[in-house]
Coordinates of C-alpha atoms in Angstrom, one line a residue:
X488 CA 0.0 0.0 0.0
X489 CA 1.2 3.5 -0.8
X490 CA 0.9 5.9 2.1
X491 CA 1.6 9.6 1.9
X492 CA 2.1 11.5 5.2
X493 CA 1.6 15.2 5.2
X494 CA 3.0 17.0 8.3
X495 CA 4.6 20.1 9.8
X496 CA 8.3 20.4 9.9
X497 CA 8.5 20.8 13.7
X498 CA 9.6 18.9 16.8
X499 CA 6.2 17.6 17.7
X500 CA 5.7 16.0 14.3
X501 CA 9.2 14.6 14.4
X502 CA 8.4 12.7 17.6
X503 CA 5.2 11.4 16.2
X504 CA 6.9 10.3 13.0
X505 CA 9.3 8.2 15.1
X506 CA 6.2 6.2 16.2
X507 CA 4.4 6.2 12.9
X508 CA 7.2 5.1 10.6
X509 CA 8.0 2.1 12.9
X510 CA 4.7 0.6 12.0
X511 CA 4.8 1.3 8.2
X512 CA 7.8 -0.8 7.2
X513 CA 5.6 -3.1 5.1
X514 CA 4.3 -0.2 3.0
X515 CA 5.6 2.3 0.5
X516 CA 5.7 5.6 2.2
X517 CA 6.6 9.2 1.5
X518 CA 6.6 12.2 3.8
X519 CA 5.7 15.7 2.7
X520 CA 6.8 18.3 5.2
X521 CA 5.5 21.9 5.4
X522 CA 7.8 24.5 6.9
X523 CA 5.6 27.3 8.0
X524 CA 8.4 29.8 8.1
X525 CA 9.3 32.4 10.8
X526 CA 6.9 32.6 13.8
X527 CA 5.5 36.1 14.4
X528 CA 6.1 37.0 18.0
X529 CA 4.8 40.5 17.9
X530 CA 1.5 39.7 19.6
X531 CA 3.3 38.8 22.8
X532 CA 1.2 35.6 23.1
X533 CA 2.9 32.8 25.0
X534 CA 1.4 30.4 22.4
X535 CA 3.6 32.1 19.8
X536 CA 6.6 31.5 22.0
X537 CA 5.7 27.8 22.2
X538 CA 5.4 27.8 18.4
X539 CA 8.8 29.4 18.1
X540 CA 10.4 26.7 20.2
X541 CA 8.8 23.8 18.4
X542 CA 8.9 25.2 14.8
X543 CA 12.2 27.2 14.7
X544 CA 14.6 27.0 17.7
X545 CA 14.5 23.2 18.3
X546 CA 14.4 22.1 14.6
X547 CA 17.2 24.5 13.7
X548 CA 19.4 24.2 16.8
X549 CA 18.8 20.5 17.7
X550 CA 17.3 18.5 14.9
X551 CA 19.2 19.9 11.9
X552 CA 22.7 19.4 13.4
X553 CA 21.8 15.8 14.3
X554 CA 21.1 15.1 10.6
X555 CA 24.8 15.4 9.9
X556 CA 25.9 12.8 12.4
X557 CA 26.7 9.3 11.2
X558 CA 24.4 7.7 13.9
X559 CA 21.6 9.1 16.0
X560 CA 22.8 9.8 19.6
X561 CA 19.4 9.6 21.3
X562 CA 16.4 7.3 21.5
X563 CA 14.5 9.5 18.9
X564 CA 15.6 10.1 15.3
X565 CA 15.8 13.5 13.6
X566 CA 14.1 13.9 10.2
X567 CA 17.3 13.0 8.3
X568 CA 17.9 9.9 10.4
X569 CA 14.2 8.8 10.0
X570 CA 14.6 9.1 6.2
X571 CA 17.7 6.9 6.3
X572 CA 16.6 4.4 8.9
X573 CA 13.3 3.6 7.1
X574 CA 14.3 4.4 3.5
X575 CA 11.5 6.9 3.2
X576 CA 11.8 9.9 0.9
X577 CA 11.1 13.3 2.6
X578 CA 9.9 16.2 0.5
X579 CA 9.7 19.8 1.8
X580 CA 6.7 21.5 0.3
X581 CA 7.0 25.0 -1.1
X582 CA 5.0 27.1 1.3
X583 CA 4.7 29.8 -1.3
X584 CA 3.1 27.5 -3.9
X585 CA -0.2 25.9 -2.8
X586 CA -0.2 23.7 -5.9
X587 CA 3.0 21.9 -4.8
X588 CA 0.9 19.7 -2.5
X589 CA -1.2 18.3 -5.3
X590 CA 1.8 17.9 -7.7
X591 CA 3.6 15.9 -5.0
X592 CA 0.6 13.7 -4.2
X593 CA -0.2 13.1 -7.9
X594 CA 3.4 12.1 -8.6
X595 CA 3.4 9.6 -5.7
X596 CA -0.1 8.2 -6.4
X597 CA -1.0 7.3 -2.7
X598 CA -3.7 4.9 -1.8
X599 CA -4.2 6.9 1.4
X600 CA -3.0 10.2 2.8
X601 CA -2.5 10.8 6.5
X602 CA -2.5 14.4 7.7
X603 CA -0.3 14.6 10.8
X604 CA -0.5 18.1 12.2
X605 CA -0.6 19.5 8.7
X606 CA -1.2 23.3 8.2
X607 CA -3.0 23.2 4.9
X608 CA -6.5 22.3 3.9
X609 CA -7.0 19.6 1.3
X610 CA -9.0 20.7 -1.7
X611 CA -10.0 19.1 -5.0
X612 CA -8.5 17.5 -7.0
X613 CA -6.2 16.3 -4.1
X614 CA -9.2 15.4 -1.9
X615 CA -10.3 12.8 -4.4
X616 CA -6.9 11.5 -5.4
X617 CA -6.3 8.7 -2.9
X618 CA -8.8 5.9 -3.4
X619 CA -8.9 5.0 0.3
X620 CA -9.3 8.6 1.4
X621 CA -7.5 11.2 3.5
X622 CA -7.4 10.9 7.3
X623 CA -6.4 13.6 9.8
X624 CA -5.1 13.6 13.4
X625 CA -6.8 16.5 15.2
X626 CA -5.8 17.8 18.6
X627 CA -9.3 18.0 20.1
X628 CA -12.4 16.0 20.6
X629 CA -14.9 16.2 17.7
X630 CA -17.4 17.6 17.2
X631 CA -16.8 19.7 20.3
X632 CA -13.5 21.3 19.4
X633 CA -12.9 21.7 15.6
X634 CA -10.5 24.3 14.3
X635 CA -7.3 25.8 15.4
X636 CA -5.4 25.4 18.7
X637 CA -8.0 22.8 19.8
X638 CA -5.8 21.5 22.6
X639 CA -5.6 25.0 24.1
X640 CA -9.3 25.6 23.8
X641 CA -9.9 22.3 25.5
X642 CA -7.9 23.4 28.5
X643 CA -9.5 26.9 28.4
X644 CA -12.9 25.2 28.7
X645 CA -11.8 23.4 31.9
X646 CA -11.5 19.9 30.4
X647 CA -9.2 17.6 32.5
X648 CA -8.0 15.6 29.5
X649 CA -6.7 16.4 26.0
X650 CA -8.0 14.4 23.1
X651 CA -6.6 13.3 19.8
X652 CA -9.2 12.4 17.1
X653 CA -8.6 10.5 13.9
X654 CA -11.2 11.4 11.3
X655 CA -11.9 11.3 7.6
X656 CA -11.1 14.5 5.8
X657 CA -13.9 16.1 3.8
X658 CA -14.4 19.4 2.1
X659 CA -15.0 21.3 5.3
X660 CA -12.7 21.8 8.3
X661 CA -12.5 18.9 10.9
X662 CA -16.1 17.9 10.0
X663 CA -15.5 14.4 8.5
X664 CA -16.7 11.2 10.1
X665 CA -14.7 10.1 13.3
X666 CA -12.8 6.9 13.2
X667 CA -11.4 6.9 16.7
X668 CA -10.3 9.2 19.6
X669 CA -7.9 8.8 22.5
X670 CA -7.7 10.8 25.7
X671 CA -4.5 12.1 27.4
X672 CA -4.8 13.2 31.0
X673 CA -3.2 16.6 31.4
X674 CA -0.3 16.7 34.0
X675 CA -0.3 20.1 35.6
X676 CA 3.3 19.7 36.6
X677 CA 4.2 19.7 32.9
X678 CA 3.9 22.4 30.2
X679 CA 1.4 22.3 27.3
X680 CA 4.2 21.8 24.8
X681 CA 5.4 18.7 26.7
X682 CA 2.0 17.0 26.1
X683 CA 1.8 17.7 22.3
X684 CA 4.2 15.0 21.1
X685 CA 2.3 12.3 23.1
X686 CA -1.0 13.7 21.8
X687 CA 0.0 13.2 18.2
X688 CA 1.7 9.9 18.9
X689 CA -1.8 8.7 19.9
X690 CA -3.0 9.9 16.5
X691 CA -0.2 7.9 14.8
X692 CA -1.2 4.8 16.8
X693 CA -4.8 5.1 15.8
X694 CA -3.8 5.3 12.2
X695 CA -1.6 2.2 12.5
X696 CA -4.7 0.4 13.9
X697 CA -6.5 1.0 10.6
X698 CA -3.8 -0.6 8.4
X699 CA -5.3 -4.0 8.3
X700 CA -8.6 -2.7 6.8
X701 CA -6.8 -0.3 4.5
X702 CA -4.4 -2.9 3.2
X703 CA -7.5 -5.1 2.4
X704 CA -9.0 -2.1 0.4
X705 CA -11.6 -1.3 3.1
X706 CA -12.1 2.1 4.6
X707 CA -12.2 1.9 8.4
X708 CA -15.6 2.3 10.1
X709 CA -16.3 5.9 11.0
X710 CA -19.3 7.6 12.6
X711 CA -20.7 10.9 11.2
X712 CA -20.3 13.9 13.5
X713 CA -23.3 15.6 15.0
X714 CA -23.1 19.1 13.5
X715 CA -25.2 20.5 16.3
X716 CA -22.3 19.9 18.7
X717 CA -19.8 21.9 16.7
X718 CA -18.3 25.1 18.0
X719 CA -15.4 26.1 15.7
X720 CA -12.2 27.2 17.5
X721 CA -10.5 30.2 16.1
X722 CA -6.8 30.8 16.7
X723 CA -6.2 31.3 20.4
X724 CA -6.0 35.0 21.1
X725 CA -3.1 36.5 23.2
X726 CA -5.6 37.3 26.0
X727 CA -6.9 33.7 26.0
X728 CA -3.3 32.4 26.1
X729 CA -2.5 34.7 29.0
X730 CA -5.7 33.5 30.8
X731 CA -4.4 29.9 30.6
X732 CA -1.1 31.0 32.1
X733 CA -2.9 32.9 34.9
X734 CA -4.7 29.7 35.7
X735 CA -1.4 28.0 36.2
X736 CA -0.8 26.4 32.8
X737 CA 2.6 26.9 31.2
X738 CA 3.1 26.8 27.4
X739 CA 6.8 26.0 27.7
X740 CA 9.4 25.6 30.5
X741 CA 13.1 24.8 30.7
X742 CA 12.7 21.3 32.1
X743 CA 10.4 20.1 29.4
X744 CA 12.4 21.7 26.6
X745 CA 15.5 19.9 28.0
X746 CA 13.7 16.6 28.4
X747 CA 12.3 16.7 24.9
X748 CA 15.7 17.7 23.5
X749 CA 17.5 14.9 25.4
X750 CA 15.4 12.3 23.8
X751 CA 17.1 13.2 20.5
X752 CA 20.6 14.2 21.7
X753 CA 21.1 11.8 24.6
X754 CA 21.4 13.1 28.2
X755 CA 23.4 16.2 28.8
X756 CA 25.8 16.5 31.8
X757 CA 24.0 17.0 35.1
X758 CA 22.8 20.5 35.8
X759 CA 23.7 21.7 32.3
X760 CA 20.7 22.7 30.1
X761 CA 20.5 20.9 26.8
X762 CA 19.6 24.1 25.0
X763 CA 21.3 27.3 25.8
X764 CA 18.5 29.9 25.9
X765 CA 21.0 32.7 27.0
X766 CA 21.7 33.4 23.3
X767 CA 18.5 35.5 23.4
X768 CA 19.2 37.8 26.4
X769 CA 17.5 41.0 27.3
X770 CA 14.0 40.4 26.0
X771 CA 10.8 40.5 28.0
X772 CA 9.2 37.3 29.4
X773 CA 5.6 36.4 29.8
X774 CA 4.2 35.7 33.3
X775 CA 5.4 32.4 34.7
X776 CA 7.8 31.9 31.9
X777 CA 11.6 31.7 32.5
X778 CA 12.4 32.3 28.8
X779 CA 13.5 35.4 27.1
X780 CA 11.7 36.3 23.8
X781 CA 13.9 35.9 20.8
X782 CA 14.5 38.8 18.4

């Protein structure tokens, strides 16, 4: 079976791909990565700071240098080592050219596409291209939390658990039939960013559980969503993000960044941070955040 994985080029996706590609060795796979470009920090939102760590700082300062090493030093593989370990081609999509997604998919001819934290909508003719459909891993329960930053809106609403939902992609946003969902209890001793790799690993595992049906040419059983229960989540506002921090949630913290990094690099010497944040001195910090804002 030919499987195309569409994903963001960030730390969270890289962790989830470590789990996903382990289970796809009997299939022909390609990965299309979308680099969203520089994160705009001008709003002062702690959510944007979290985005900067996972999309820019960690991929550039941690993952990219690891690609050049002859062997991976940690338990998790960088993007380059994943490609070499599993013999999977990785293609970086042109973020300035929306048609690149369809050209890449049409050239690969996938039987199924998995959207793993992917920042673009699927439109025709791509939507109808894979005969077994397109599936998406969504960071919120459906139909309650469709849309953007669903995990943060879940916490803002007072839910004790985060939820990852695997659903069929249709022409609307996060509205297709639900295949499965998994809950992740939120640990208040950890940051929001620390939970996201595990949340998307749950999505990868749910997709792997559909492989027997897909390989037999059957679409997995899915239940339609109740549209009456939908309340579309817009991008989390800076005020909403600060409200979460005032309630005691942290979007990022030093320990969690170092723990996530060490899974790729191997453990650092005791009491020495894996990532040196001091290269961005002299910038303001958000409440409850030990990090300086980058320029």
